[in-house]
Tab-separated table of C-alpha atoms in Angstrom:
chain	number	residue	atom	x	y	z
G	1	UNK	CA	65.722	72.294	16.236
G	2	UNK	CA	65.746	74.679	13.409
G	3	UNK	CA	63.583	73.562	10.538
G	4	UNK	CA	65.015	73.884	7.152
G	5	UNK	CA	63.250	74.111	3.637
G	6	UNK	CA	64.007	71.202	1.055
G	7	UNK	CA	66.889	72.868	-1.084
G	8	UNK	CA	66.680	72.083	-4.924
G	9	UNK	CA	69.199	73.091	-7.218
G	10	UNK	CA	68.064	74.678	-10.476
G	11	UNK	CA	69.310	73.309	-14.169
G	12	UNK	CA	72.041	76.160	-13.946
G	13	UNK	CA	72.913	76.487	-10.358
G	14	UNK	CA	74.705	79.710	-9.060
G	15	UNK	CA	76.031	78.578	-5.998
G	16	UNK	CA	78.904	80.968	-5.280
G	17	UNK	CA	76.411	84.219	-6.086
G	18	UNK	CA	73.763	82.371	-4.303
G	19	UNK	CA	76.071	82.821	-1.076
G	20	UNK	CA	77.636	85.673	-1.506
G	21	UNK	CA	73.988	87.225	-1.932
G	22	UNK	CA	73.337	85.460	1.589
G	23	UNK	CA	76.195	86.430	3.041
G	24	UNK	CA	74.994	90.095	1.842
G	25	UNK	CA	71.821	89.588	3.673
G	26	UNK	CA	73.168	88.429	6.426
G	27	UNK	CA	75.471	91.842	6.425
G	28	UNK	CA	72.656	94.186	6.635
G	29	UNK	CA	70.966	92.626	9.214
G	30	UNK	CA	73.883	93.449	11.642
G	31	UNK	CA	75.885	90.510	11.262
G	32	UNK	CA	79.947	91.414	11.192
G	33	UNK	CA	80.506	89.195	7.736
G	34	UNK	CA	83.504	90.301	5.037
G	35	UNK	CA	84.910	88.767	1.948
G	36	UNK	CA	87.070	85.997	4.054
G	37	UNK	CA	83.914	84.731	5.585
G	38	UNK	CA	82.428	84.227	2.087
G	39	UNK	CA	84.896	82.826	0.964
G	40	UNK	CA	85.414	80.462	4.302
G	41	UNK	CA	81.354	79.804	3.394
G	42	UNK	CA	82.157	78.482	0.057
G	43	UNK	CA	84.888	76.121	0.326
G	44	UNK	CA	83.044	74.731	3.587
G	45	UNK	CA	79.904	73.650	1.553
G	46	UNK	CA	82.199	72.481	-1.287
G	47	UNK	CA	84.184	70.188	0.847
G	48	UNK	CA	81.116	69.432	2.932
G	49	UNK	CA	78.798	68.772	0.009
G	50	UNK	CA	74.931	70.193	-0.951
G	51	UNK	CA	73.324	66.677	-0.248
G	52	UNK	CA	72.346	66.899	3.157
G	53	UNK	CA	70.328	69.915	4.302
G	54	UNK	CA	71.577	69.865	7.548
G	55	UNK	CA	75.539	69.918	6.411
G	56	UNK	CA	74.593	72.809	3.977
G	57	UNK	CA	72.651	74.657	7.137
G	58	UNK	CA	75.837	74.038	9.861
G	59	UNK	CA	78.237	74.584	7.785
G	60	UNK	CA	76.746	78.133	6.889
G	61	UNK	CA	76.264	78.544	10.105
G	62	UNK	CA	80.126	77.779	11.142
G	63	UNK	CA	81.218	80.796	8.756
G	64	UNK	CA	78.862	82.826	9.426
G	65	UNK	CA	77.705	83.145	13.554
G	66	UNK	CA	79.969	84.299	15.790
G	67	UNK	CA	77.950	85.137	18.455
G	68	UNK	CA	75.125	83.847	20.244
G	69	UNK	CA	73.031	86.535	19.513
G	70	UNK	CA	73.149	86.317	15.636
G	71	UNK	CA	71.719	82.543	15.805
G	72	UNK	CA	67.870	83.962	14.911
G	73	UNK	CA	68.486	85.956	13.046
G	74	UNK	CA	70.724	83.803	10.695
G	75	UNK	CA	68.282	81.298	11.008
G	76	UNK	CA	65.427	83.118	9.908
G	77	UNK	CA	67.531	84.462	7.053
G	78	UNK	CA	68.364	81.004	5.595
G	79	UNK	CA	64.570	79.827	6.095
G	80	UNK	CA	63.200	82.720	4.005
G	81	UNK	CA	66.605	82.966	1.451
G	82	UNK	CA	67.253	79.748	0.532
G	83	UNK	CA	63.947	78.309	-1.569
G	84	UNK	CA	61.429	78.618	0.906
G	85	UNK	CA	58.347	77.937	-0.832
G	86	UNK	CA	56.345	80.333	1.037
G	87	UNK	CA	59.591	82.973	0.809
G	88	UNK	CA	57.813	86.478	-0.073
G	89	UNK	CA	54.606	85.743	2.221
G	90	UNK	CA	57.375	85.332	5.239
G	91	UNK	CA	59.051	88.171	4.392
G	92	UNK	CA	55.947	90.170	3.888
G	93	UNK	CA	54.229	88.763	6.901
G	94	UNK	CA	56.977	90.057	8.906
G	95	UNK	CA	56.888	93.380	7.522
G	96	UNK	CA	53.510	94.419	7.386
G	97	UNK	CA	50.706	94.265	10.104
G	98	UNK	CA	48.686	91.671	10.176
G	99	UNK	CA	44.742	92.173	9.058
G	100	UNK	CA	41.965	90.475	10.818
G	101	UNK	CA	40.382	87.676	9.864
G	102	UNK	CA	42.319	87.438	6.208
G	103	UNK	CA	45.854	86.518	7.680
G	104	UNK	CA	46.901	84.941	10.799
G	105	UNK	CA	47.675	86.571	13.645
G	106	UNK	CA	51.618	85.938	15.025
G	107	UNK	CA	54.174	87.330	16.368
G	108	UNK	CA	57.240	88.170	14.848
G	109	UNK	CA	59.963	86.011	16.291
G	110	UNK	CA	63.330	87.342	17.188
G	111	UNK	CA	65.165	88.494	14.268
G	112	UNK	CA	62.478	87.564	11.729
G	113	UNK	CA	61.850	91.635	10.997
G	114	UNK	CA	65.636	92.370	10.838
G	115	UNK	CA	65.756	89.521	8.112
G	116	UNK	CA	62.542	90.432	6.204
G	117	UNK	CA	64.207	94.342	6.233
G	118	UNK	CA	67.677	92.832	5.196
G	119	UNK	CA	66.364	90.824	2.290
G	120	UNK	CA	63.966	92.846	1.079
G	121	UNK	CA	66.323	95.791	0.940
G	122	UNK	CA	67.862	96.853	-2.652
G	123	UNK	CA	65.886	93.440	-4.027
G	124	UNK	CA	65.053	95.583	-7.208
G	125	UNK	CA	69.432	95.920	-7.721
G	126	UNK	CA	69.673	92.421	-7.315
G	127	UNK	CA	67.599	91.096	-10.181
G	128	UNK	CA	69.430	90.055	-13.433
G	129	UNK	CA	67.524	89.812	-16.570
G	130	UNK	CA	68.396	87.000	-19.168
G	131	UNK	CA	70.388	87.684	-22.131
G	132	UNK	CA	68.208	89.083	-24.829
G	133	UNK	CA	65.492	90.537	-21.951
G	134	UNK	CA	67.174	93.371	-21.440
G	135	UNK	CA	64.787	96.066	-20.996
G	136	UNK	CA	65.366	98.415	-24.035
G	137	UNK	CA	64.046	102.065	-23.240
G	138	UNK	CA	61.083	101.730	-20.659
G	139	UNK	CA	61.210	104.677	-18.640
G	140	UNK	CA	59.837	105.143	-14.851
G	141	UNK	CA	58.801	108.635	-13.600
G	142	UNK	CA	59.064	109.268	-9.985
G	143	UNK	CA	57.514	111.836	-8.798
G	144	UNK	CA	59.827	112.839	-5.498
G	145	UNK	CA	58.054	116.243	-4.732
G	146	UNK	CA	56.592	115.107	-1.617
G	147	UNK	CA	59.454	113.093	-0.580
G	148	UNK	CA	60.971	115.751	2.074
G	149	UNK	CA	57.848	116.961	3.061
G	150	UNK	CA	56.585	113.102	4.465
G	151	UNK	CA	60.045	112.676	5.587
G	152	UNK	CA	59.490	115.861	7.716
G	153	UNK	CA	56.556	115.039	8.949
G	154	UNK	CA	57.508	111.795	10.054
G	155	UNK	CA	60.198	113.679	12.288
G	156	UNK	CA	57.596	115.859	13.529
G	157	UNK	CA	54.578	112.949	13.955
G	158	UNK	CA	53.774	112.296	17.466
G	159	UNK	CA	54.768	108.412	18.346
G	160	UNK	CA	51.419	107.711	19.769
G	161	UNK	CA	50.032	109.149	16.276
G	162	UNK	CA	51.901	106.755	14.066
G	163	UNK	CA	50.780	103.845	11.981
G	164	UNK	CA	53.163	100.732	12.242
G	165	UNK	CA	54.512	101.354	8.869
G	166	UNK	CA	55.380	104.680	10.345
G	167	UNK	CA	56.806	103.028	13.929
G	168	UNK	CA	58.778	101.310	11.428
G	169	UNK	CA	60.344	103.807	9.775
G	170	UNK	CA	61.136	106.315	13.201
G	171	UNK	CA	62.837	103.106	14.452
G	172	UNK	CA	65.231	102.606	11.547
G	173	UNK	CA	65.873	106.886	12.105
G	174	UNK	CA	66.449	106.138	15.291
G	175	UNK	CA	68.675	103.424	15.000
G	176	UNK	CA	70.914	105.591	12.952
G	177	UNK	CA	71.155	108.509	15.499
G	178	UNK	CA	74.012	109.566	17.693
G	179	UNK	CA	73.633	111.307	21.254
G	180	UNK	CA	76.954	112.771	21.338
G	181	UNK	CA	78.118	113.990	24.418
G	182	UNK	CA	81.513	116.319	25.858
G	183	UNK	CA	84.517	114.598	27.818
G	184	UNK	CA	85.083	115.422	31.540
G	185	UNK	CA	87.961	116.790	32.382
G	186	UNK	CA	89.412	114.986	35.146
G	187	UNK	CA	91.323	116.634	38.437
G	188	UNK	CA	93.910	113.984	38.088
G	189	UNK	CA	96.867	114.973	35.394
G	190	UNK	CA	98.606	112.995	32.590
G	191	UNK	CA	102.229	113.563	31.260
G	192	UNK	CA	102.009	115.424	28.155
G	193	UNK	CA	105.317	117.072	26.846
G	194	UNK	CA	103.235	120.035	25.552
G	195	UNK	CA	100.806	120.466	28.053
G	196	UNK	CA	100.118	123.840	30.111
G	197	UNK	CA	101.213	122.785	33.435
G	198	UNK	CA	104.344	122.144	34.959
G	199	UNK	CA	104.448	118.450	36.730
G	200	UNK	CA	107.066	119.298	39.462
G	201	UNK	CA	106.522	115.339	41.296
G	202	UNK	CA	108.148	113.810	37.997
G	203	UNK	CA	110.542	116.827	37.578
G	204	UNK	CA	112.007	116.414	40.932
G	205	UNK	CA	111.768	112.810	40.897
G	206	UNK	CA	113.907	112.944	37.532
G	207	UNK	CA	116.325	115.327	38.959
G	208	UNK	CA	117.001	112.816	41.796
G	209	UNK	CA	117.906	110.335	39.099
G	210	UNK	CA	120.545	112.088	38.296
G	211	UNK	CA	121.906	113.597	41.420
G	212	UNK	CA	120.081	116.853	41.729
G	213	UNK	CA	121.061	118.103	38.238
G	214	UNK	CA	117.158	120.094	36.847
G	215	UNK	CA	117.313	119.965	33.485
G	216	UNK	CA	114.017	119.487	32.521
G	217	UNK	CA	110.659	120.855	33.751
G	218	UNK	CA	107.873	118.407	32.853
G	219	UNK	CA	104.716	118.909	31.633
G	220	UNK	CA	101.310	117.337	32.396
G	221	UNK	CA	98.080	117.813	31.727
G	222	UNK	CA	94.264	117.374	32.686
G	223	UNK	CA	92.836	113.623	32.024
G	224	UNK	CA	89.897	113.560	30.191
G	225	UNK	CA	87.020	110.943	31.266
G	226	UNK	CA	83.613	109.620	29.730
G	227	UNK	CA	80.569	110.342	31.927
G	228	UNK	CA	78.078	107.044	32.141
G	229	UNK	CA	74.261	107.664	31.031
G	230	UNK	CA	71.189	106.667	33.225
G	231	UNK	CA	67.794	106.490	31.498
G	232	UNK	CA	64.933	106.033	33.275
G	233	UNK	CA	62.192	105.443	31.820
G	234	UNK	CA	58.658	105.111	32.924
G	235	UNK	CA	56.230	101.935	31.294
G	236	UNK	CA	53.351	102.746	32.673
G	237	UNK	CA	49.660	102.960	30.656
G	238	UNK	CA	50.283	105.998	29.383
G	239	UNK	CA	53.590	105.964	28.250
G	240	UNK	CA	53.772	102.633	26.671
G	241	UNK	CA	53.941	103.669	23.255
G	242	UNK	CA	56.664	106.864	23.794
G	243	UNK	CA	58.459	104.007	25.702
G	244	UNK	CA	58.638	101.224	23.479
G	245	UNK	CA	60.037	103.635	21.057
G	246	UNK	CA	62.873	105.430	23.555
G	247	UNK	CA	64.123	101.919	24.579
G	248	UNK	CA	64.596	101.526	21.094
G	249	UNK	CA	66.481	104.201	21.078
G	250	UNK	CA	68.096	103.532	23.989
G	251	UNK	CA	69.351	100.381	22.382
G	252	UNK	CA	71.167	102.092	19.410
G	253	UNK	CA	72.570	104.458	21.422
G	254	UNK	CA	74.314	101.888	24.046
G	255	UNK	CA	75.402	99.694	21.412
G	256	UNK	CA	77.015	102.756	19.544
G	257	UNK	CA	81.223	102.318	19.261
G	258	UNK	CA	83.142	105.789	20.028
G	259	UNK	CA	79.482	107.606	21.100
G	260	UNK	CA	81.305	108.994	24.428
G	261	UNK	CA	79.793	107.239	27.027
G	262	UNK	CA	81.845	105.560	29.523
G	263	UNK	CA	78.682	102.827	29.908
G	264	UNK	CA	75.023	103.089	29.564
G	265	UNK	CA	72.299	102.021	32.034
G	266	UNK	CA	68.771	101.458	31.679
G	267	UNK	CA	65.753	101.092	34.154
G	268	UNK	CA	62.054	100.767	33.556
G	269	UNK	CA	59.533	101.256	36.232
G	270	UNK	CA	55.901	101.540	36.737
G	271	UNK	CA	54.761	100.001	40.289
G	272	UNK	CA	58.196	98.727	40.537
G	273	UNK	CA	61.813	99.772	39.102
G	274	UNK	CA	63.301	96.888	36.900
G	275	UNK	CA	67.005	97.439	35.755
G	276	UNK	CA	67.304	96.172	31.751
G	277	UNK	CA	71.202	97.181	31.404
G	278	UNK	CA	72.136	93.564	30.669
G	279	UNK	CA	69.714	93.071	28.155
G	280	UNK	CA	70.365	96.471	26.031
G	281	UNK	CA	74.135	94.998	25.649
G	282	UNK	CA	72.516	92.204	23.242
G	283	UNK	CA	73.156	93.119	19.461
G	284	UNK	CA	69.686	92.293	18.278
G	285	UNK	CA	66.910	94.860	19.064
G	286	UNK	CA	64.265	92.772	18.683
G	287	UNK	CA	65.181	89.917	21.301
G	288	UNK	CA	66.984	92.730	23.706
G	289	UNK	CA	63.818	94.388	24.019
G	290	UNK	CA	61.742	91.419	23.933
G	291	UNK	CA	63.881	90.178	26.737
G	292	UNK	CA	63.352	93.724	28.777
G	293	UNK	CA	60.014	93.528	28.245
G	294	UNK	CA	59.807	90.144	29.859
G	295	UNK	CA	61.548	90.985	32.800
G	296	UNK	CA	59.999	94.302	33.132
G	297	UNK	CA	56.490	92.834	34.582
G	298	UNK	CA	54.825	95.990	34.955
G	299	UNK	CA	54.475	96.795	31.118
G	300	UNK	CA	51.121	99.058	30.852
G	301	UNK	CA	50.454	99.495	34.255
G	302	UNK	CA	49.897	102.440	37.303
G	303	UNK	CA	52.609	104.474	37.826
G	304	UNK	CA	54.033	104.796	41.709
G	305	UNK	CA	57.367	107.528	40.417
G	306	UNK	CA	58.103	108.393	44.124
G	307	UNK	CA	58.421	104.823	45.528
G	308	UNK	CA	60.741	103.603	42.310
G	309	UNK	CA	63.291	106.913	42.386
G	310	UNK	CA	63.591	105.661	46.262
G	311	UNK	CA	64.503	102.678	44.815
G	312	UNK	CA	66.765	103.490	42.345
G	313	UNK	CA	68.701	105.979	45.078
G	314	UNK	CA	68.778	103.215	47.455
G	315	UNK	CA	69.811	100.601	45.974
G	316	UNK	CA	71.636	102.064	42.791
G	317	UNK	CA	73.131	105.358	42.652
G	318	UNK	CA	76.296	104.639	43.911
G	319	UNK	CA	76.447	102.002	41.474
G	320	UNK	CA	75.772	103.746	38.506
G	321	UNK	CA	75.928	107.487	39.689
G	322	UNK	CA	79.770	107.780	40.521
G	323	UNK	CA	81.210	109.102	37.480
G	324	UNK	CA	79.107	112.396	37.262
G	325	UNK	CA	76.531	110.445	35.055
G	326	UNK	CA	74.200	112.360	32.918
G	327	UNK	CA	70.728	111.215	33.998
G	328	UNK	CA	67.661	110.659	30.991
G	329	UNK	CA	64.229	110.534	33.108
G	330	UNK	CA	61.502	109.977	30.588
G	331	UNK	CA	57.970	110.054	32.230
G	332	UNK	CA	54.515	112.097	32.020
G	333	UNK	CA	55.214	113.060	35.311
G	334	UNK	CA	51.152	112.036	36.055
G	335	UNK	CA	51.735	110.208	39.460
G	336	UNK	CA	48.897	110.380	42.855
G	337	UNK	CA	51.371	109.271	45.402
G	338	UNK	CA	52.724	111.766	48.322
G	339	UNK	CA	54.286	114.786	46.312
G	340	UNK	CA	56.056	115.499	49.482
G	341	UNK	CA	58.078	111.935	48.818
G	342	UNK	CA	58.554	112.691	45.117
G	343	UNK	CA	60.116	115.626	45.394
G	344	UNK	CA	62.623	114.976	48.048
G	345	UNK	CA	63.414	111.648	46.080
G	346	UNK	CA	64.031	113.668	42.927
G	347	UNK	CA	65.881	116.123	45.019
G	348	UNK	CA	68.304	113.049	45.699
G	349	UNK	CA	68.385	112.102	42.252
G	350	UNK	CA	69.167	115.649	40.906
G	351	UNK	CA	72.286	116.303	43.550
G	352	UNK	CA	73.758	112.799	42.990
G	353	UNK	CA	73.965	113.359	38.916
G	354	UNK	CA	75.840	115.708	36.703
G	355	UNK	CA	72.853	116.591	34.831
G	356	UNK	CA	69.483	115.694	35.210
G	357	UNK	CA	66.750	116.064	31.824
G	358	UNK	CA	63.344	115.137	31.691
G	359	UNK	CA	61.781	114.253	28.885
G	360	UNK	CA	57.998	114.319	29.010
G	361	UNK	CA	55.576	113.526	25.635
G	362	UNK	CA	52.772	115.819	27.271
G	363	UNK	CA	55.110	118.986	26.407
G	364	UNK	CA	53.645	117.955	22.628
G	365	UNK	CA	50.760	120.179	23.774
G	366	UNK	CA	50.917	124.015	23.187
G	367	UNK	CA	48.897	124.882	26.287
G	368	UNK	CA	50.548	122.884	28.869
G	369	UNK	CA	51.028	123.868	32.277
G	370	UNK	CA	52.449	122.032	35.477
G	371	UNK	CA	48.974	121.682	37.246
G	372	UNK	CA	49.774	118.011	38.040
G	373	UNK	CA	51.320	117.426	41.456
G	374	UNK	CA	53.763	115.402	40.319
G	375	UNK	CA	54.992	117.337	37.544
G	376	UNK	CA	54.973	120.521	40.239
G	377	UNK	CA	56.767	118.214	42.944
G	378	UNK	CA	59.547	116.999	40.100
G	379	UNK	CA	60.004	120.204	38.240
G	380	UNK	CA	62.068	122.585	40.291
G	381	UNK	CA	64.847	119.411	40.658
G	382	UNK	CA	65.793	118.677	37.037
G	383	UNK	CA	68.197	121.114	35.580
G	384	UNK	CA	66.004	120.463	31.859
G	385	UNK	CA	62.791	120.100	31.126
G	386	UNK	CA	62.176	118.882	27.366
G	387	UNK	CA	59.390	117.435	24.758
G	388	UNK	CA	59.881	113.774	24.002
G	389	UNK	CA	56.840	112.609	21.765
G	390	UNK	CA	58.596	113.000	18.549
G	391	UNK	CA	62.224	111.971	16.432
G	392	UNK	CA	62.335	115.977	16.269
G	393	UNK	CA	62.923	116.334	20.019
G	394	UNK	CA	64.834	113.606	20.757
G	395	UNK	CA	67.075	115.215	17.923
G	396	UNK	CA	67.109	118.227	19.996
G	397	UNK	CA	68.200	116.644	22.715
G	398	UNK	CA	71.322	115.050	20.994
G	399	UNK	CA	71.897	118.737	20.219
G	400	UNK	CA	71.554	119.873	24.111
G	401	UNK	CA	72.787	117.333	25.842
G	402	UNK	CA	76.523	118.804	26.647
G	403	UNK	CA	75.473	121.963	26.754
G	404	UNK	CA	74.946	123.226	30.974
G	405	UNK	CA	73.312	126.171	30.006
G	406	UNK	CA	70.344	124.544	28.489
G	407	UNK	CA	66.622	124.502	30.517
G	408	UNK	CA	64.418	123.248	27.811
G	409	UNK	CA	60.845	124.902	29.083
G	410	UNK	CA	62.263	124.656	32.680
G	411	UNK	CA	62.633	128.234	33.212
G	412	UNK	CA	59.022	129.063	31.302
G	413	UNK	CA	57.126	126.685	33.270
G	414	UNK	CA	58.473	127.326	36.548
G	415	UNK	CA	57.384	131.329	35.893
G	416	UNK	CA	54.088	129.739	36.311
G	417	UNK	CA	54.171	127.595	39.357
């Protein structure tokens, strides 16, 4: 049961700005809301009535969810919007970490940070000042010289070196990126009545439509089709910060309209390979990853690469692998199982994808070198080999990703095997 604050109306109540400034809120937390909807929102409480709390809270609620998904989030909106007496503490409690032993320790629920962000969010353009109060002539200097240089830093920051305020802020860049990728042209053709070569089935079959007579030759040309993406990504110890982040990233990217990609699949492992596909397709980030993570019961743990890519190729490359799919594997590569086993499992992994990239944080370091047996047992089978610590590389890699020709530090670091 969703508890609601006692609603008061003030001596001069603005009910119709009051909503549409919810309905706003609502909006930039990721809800699909438009002018109809508002105005749905206001004749429903106007026929309905403002007495009862509960009316006022459903029949929100009716104009505004339309999916199951958006139900805590709109929920936590209308606890902290509408006269909360504890609103800005909420709001701030949900934004900022929590400090020991001056403010209790909880965790965020689902949607509570995407409403915090959403109300909190141009709050300084929404305040009117009374008639008369207008402020006459006070000037604010901002002093903006440093603005590009922390905003360039932050790109560059590694995500294990980043305050929460600063996890915060790479997730909201993140959730804004694209990974773009390059249609594959199919074998199979498509009438087209410009196209560059000549379709001589439907010619003659149109010629025997009409007794023999050619008249036309026609054309045809080469389907295009949308490869599907497979991440992989590894939970383990000590990748558990570089992989809350990617999943994060994951999330934008398979929830992304006209990105490319036929579908996108994602699998965690550790000791054990969990598949988290379903739960990426859930709008909110927060209770998609929330729900990964508790499915995904290896969170923090060893790492066992070789046993979970035997997994994966037993039980689902043919599932996921069919339509050339461009394969993501994001691990240290820092495993102590049989190298022999790793290798000829990433050797399966590499033939039965169109291209295979891995993505590993401990490139971050100027002096590395594949003396791990892992990393020398996966390396030769991965057609790139990039940095993924940072928002600058996985930038990079939106910029690579179509492109064949690209190794990363493949070609380098094999020079030294």
């Amino acid at each position: 049961m969703v508890e609601l604050p006692e609603l008061s109306l003030p001596d001069d109540p603005k009910l119709v700005q009051n909503i549409t400034h919810f309905a706003r809120a609502l909006r930039k937390a990721g809800l699909p809301i438009g002018p109809g909807r508002v105005v749905d929102a206001v004749e429903a409480v106007a026929a309905a009535g403002f007495t009862s709390r509960q009316d006022f809270y459903w029949a929100l609620h009716a104009c505004f969810v339309t999916r199951p998904e958006h139900r805590a989030v709109f929920a936590q909106i209308f606890r902290l919007y509408w006269r909360d007496p504890r609103f800005l503490e909420h709001m701030m409690a949900a934004m900022l970490p929590a400090v020991r032993g001056v403010q209790e320790e909880r965790a965020a629920k689902p949607g509570e940070k995407r409403a915090a962000e959403a109300l909190l969010d141009g709050a300084n353009d929404q305040i009117d000042l009374p008639e008369g109060q207008e402020d006459e002539g006070t000037e604010f200097e901002i002093d903006a010289t440093l603005t590009m240089s922390s905003e360039e830093r932050l790109r560059s920051l590694d995500f294990e070196q980043m305050s929460t305020e600063e996890v915060a802020r790479a997730k909201r860049i993140l959730s804004q990126m694209r990974l773009p990728v390059q249609p594959i042209q199919s074998r199979r053709l498509m009438a087209a009545p410009h196209g560059q070569r000549a379709d001589w089935r439907r010619t003659l079959r149109d010629a025997a439509r009409r007794g023999g007579d050619l008249q036309d030759i026609a054309r045809a040309k080469r389907r295009i089709r949308w490869p599907n993406l497979v991440v992989i990504c590894d939970i383990s110890g000590s990748m558990s910060q570089y992989s809350r982040i990617v999943l994060h990233f994951l999330h934008s990217v398979a929830n992304q309209k006209g990105a490319g990609w036929a579908k996108v699949h994602g699998f965690t492992f550790g000791t054990r390979l969990t598949n988290i596909t379903r739960h990426l397709a859930t709008r909110d980030v927060d209770a998609a990853l929330a729900a990964a993570g508790a499915e995904a019961q290896d969170w923090e743990g060893g790492t066992r690469i070789g046993q979970c890519l035997h997994e994966f190729n037993r039980d689902w490359s043919r599932r996921v692998m069919g339509q050339g799919a461009v394969v993501l594997l994001i691990t240290d590569g820092l495993d102590r199982d049989d190298p022999d086993q790793l290798a000829k499992e990433m050797q399966r992994l590499h033939l039965s994808s169109r291209r295979l990239i891995w993505l590993n944080p401990l490139l971050r370091w100027e002096g590395f070198a594949p003396k791990a047996q892992g990393i020398r047992a996966m390396l030769p089978h991965v057609d790139s080999f990039r940095a993924g610590h940072s928002i600058a590389s996985l930038e990079d890699l939106a910029q690579v990703i179509s492109r064949p020709e690209d190794q990363g530090e493949k070609a380098r670091l094999m020079a030294l095997l």
